[in-house]
CSV table of C-alpha atoms in Angstrom, one decimal:
chain,number,residue,atom,x,y,z
S,1,UNK,CA,-1.9,8.5,-21.7
S,2,UNK,CA,-1.8,11.9,-20.1
S,3,UNK,CA,1.1,13.6,-21.9
S,4,UNK,CA,1.1,16.8,-19.8
S,5,UNK,CA,2.1,15.1,-16.5
S,6,UNK,CA,5.1,13.4,-18.3
S,7,UNK,CA,6.2,16.7,-19.8
S,8,UNK,CA,6.0,18.3,-16.3
S,9,UNK,CA,7.9,15.4,-14.8
S,10,UNK,CA,9.9,13.3,-17.3
S,11,UNK,CA,11.0,10.9,-14.4
S,12,UNK,CA,7.4,9.6,-14.4
S,13,UNK,CA,7.9,8.4,-18.0
S,14,UNK,CA,11.2,6.8,-17.2
S,15,UNK,CA,9.7,5.1,-14.1
S,16,UNK,CA,6.8,3.8,-16.2
S,17,UNK,CA,9.2,2.5,-18.8
S,18,UNK,CA,11.3,0.8,-16.1
S,19,UNK,CA,8.1,-0.7,-14.7
S,20,UNK,CA,7.2,-2.2,-18.1
S,21,UNK,CA,10.5,-3.9,-18.2
S,22,UNK,CA,10.1,-5.2,-14.6
S,23,UNK,CA,6.6,-6.4,-15.2
S,24,UNK,CA,7.6,-8.2,-18.4
S,25,UNK,CA,10.4,-10.1,-16.6
S,26,UNK,CA,10.1,-13.0,-14.2
S,27,UNK,CA,7.8,-12.7,-11.3
S,28,UNK,CA,9.6,-11.6,-8.1
S,29,UNK,CA,9.4,-9.5,-5.1
S,30,UNK,CA,10.4,-5.9,-5.6
S,31,UNK,CA,11.3,-3.4,-2.8
S,32,UNK,CA,11.2,0.4,-3.1
S,33,UNK,CA,11.5,3.3,-0.7
S,34,UNK,CA,8.2,5.2,-0.7
S,35,UNK,CA,6.5,7.9,1.3
S,36,UNK,CA,4.4,5.0,2.8
S,37,UNK,CA,7.6,3.3,4.0
S,38,UNK,CA,10.0,0.7,2.6
S,39,UNK,CA,7.6,-1.6,0.8
S,40,UNK,CA,8.0,-5.0,-1.0
S,41,UNK,CA,5.4,-6.1,-3.5
S,42,UNK,CA,4.9,-8.6,-6.3
S,43,UNK,CA,6.3,-7.5,-9.7
S,44,UNK,CA,3.1,-8.7,-11.3
S,45,UNK,CA,0.9,-6.4,-9.3
S,46,UNK,CA,-0.2,-4.2,-12.1
S,47,UNK,CA,-2.0,-1.6,-10.0
S,48,UNK,CA,-0.6,-1.1,-6.5
S,49,UNK,CA,2.9,-2.3,-7.4
S,50,UNK,CA,3.1,-0.2,-10.5
S,51,UNK,CA,1.9,2.9,-8.5
S,52,UNK,CA,4.5,2.3,-5.8
S,53,UNK,CA,7.3,1.7,-8.3
S,54,UNK,CA,6.5,4.7,-10.5
S,55,UNK,CA,5.3,7.3,-7.9
S,56,UNK,CA,7.1,6.2,-4.7
S,57,UNK,CA,3.9,6.7,-2.8
S,58,UNK,CA,0.4,5.3,-2.6
S,59,UNK,CA,-2.6,7.7,-1.9
S,60,UNK,CA,-0.4,10.1,0.0
S,61,UNK,CA,-2.6,13.2,-0.7
S,62,UNK,CA,-5.8,11.3,0.2
S,63,UNK,CA,-4.3,10.0,3.4
S,64,UNK,CA,-3.0,13.4,4.5
S,65,UNK,CA,-6.3,15.2,3.6
S,66,UNK,CA,-8.4,12.5,5.3
S,67,UNK,CA,-6.3,12.6,8.5
S,68,UNK,CA,-6.4,16.4,8.6
S,69,UNK,CA,-10.1,16.4,8.3
S,70,UNK,CA,-10.6,13.7,10.9
S,71,UNK,CA,-8.3,15.5,13.3
S,72,UNK,CA,-9.9,18.9,12.7
S,73,UNK,CA,-13.4,17.5,13.3
S,74,UNK,CA,-12.3,15.7,16.4
S,75,UNK,CA,-12.9,12.1,15.2
S,76,UNK,CA,-9.4,11.0,15.6
S,77,UNK,CA,-6.5,12.0,17.8
S,78,UNK,CA,-2.8,11.1,17.4
S,79,UNK,CA,-1.6,8.1,19.4
S,80,UNK,CA,-4.5,5.7,19.0
S,81,UNK,CA,-4.9,2.5,17.1
S,82,UNK,CA,-6.0,2.2,13.5
S,83,UNK,CA,-7.9,-0.9,12.1
S,84,UNK,CA,-6.6,-1.7,8.6
S,85,UNK,CA,-9.3,-3.9,7.1
S,86,UNK,CA,-8.0,-5.5,3.9
S,87,UNK,CA,-4.5,-4.4,4.8
S,88,UNK,CA,-3.0,-5.8,1.6
S,89,UNK,CA,0.8,-5.0,1.8
S,90,UNK,CA,0.4,-2.8,4.8
S,91,UNK,CA,1.1,0.4,2.9
S,92,UNK,CA,-1.7,2.4,4.6
S,93,UNK,CA,-1.2,1.3,8.2
S,94,UNK,CA,2.6,1.6,7.8
S,95,UNK,CA,2.3,5.1,6.5
S,96,UNK,CA,-0.1,6.1,9.2
S,97,UNK,CA,2.3,4.9,11.9
S,98,UNK,CA,5.5,6.2,10.3
S,99,UNK,CA,4.0,9.7,9.9
S,100,UNK,CA,2.7,9.8,13.5
S,101,UNK,CA,-1.0,9.7,12.9
S,102,UNK,CA,-1.4,6.5,15.0
S,103,UNK,CA,0.7,4.6,17.6
S,104,UNK,CA,-0.5,1.1,16.8
S,105,UNK,CA,-2.4,-0.8,14.0
S,106,UNK,CA,-4.4,-4.0,13.7
S,107,UNK,CA,-4.1,-5.2,10.1
S,108,UNK,CA,-6.6,-7.8,8.8
S,109,UNK,CA,-5.5,-9.6,5.6
S,110,UNK,CA,-6.8,-13.0,4.5
S,111,UNK,CA,-4.9,-13.5,1.2
S,112,UNK,CA,-1.8,-15.7,2.0
S,113,UNK,CA,0.7,-13.9,-0.4
S,114,UNK,CA,-0.5,-10.4,0.7
S,115,UNK,CA,-0.1,-11.6,4.4
S,116,UNK,CA,3.4,-12.7,3.7
S,117,UNK,CA,4.3,-9.3,2.1
S,118,UNK,CA,2.5,-7.5,4.9
S,119,UNK,CA,4.5,-9.3,7.6
S,120,UNK,CA,7.7,-8.6,5.6
S,121,UNK,CA,6.9,-4.9,5.2
S,122,UNK,CA,6.0,-4.5,8.9
S,123,UNK,CA,9.3,-6.1,9.8
S,124,UNK,CA,11.5,-4.1,7.4
S,125,UNK,CA,9.9,-0.9,8.7
S,126,UNK,CA,10.7,-1.8,12.3
S,127,UNK,CA,7.0,-1.9,13.3
S,128,UNK,CA,6.7,-5.5,14.4
S,129,UNK,CA,5.8,-4.5,18.0
S,130,UNK,CA,3.2,-1.9,16.9
S,131,UNK,CA,1.3,-3.8,14.2
S,132,UNK,CA,-0.9,-6.8,15.1
S,133,UNK,CA,-1.4,-9.0,12.0
S,134,UNK,CA,-4.6,-11.0,11.7
S,135,UNK,CA,-4.9,-13.6,8.8
S,136,UNK,CA,-8.6,-13.3,8.5
S,137,UNK,CA,-11.2,-11.4,6.5
S,138,UNK,CA,-13.9,-9.3,8.2
S,139,UNK,CA,-17.6,-9.2,7.3
S,140,UNK,CA,-20.9,-8.0,8.6
S,141,UNK,CA,-22.2,-11.6,8.6
S,142,UNK,CA,-20.8,-14.7,10.3
S,143,UNK,CA,-19.6,-17.6,8.1
S,144,UNK,CA,-17.0,-18.7,5.7
S,145,UNK,CA,-16.6,-17.7,2.0
S,146,UNK,CA,-14.2,-18.5,-0.7
S,147,UNK,CA,-11.7,-15.7,-1.4
S,148,UNK,CA,-11.4,-14.8,-5.1
S,149,UNK,CA,-7.9,-13.8,-6.0
S,150,UNK,CA,-7.1,-11.3,-8.8
S,151,UNK,CA,-4.2,-12.2,-11.1
S,152,UNK,CA,-3.0,-8.6,-11.5
S,153,UNK,CA,-4.2,-6.5,-8.6
S,154,UNK,CA,-3.4,-7.7,-5.0
S,155,UNK,CA,-5.8,-5.0,-3.7
S,156,UNK,CA,-8.7,-6.5,-5.6
S,157,UNK,CA,-9.0,-10.0,-4.0
């Protein structure tokens, strides 16, 4: 445990303790307001769900830094379409749309429960007309594969 960050921000410790209680309870969908948008996730998602619950954001600094670099170097301009491959709950594409980096998104997510949550999150953020959801996985080779599902991290299928 990194004690210093909890001393600087005691609400992180309180959030982590609340998360432990939530995680120990019955499995259910949980909704929180985050920098990425209003997001619903599985209470047993020990990585992404915990991060959203405790920090109310997911990879905000990385997204902002990456978008600033891509814009500065001329690789991306605001108003285009982003492809979200392995979209999970939609937290990246929803954040990129909500913060004006892109106008539209195409979100690819093959895992059925993640797809359900992705569709729910897109709808509850009012982005249904701006996000195309595709229930498939992408690969560099044609064919079909079995999708392995993680028990505790919806982003690690």
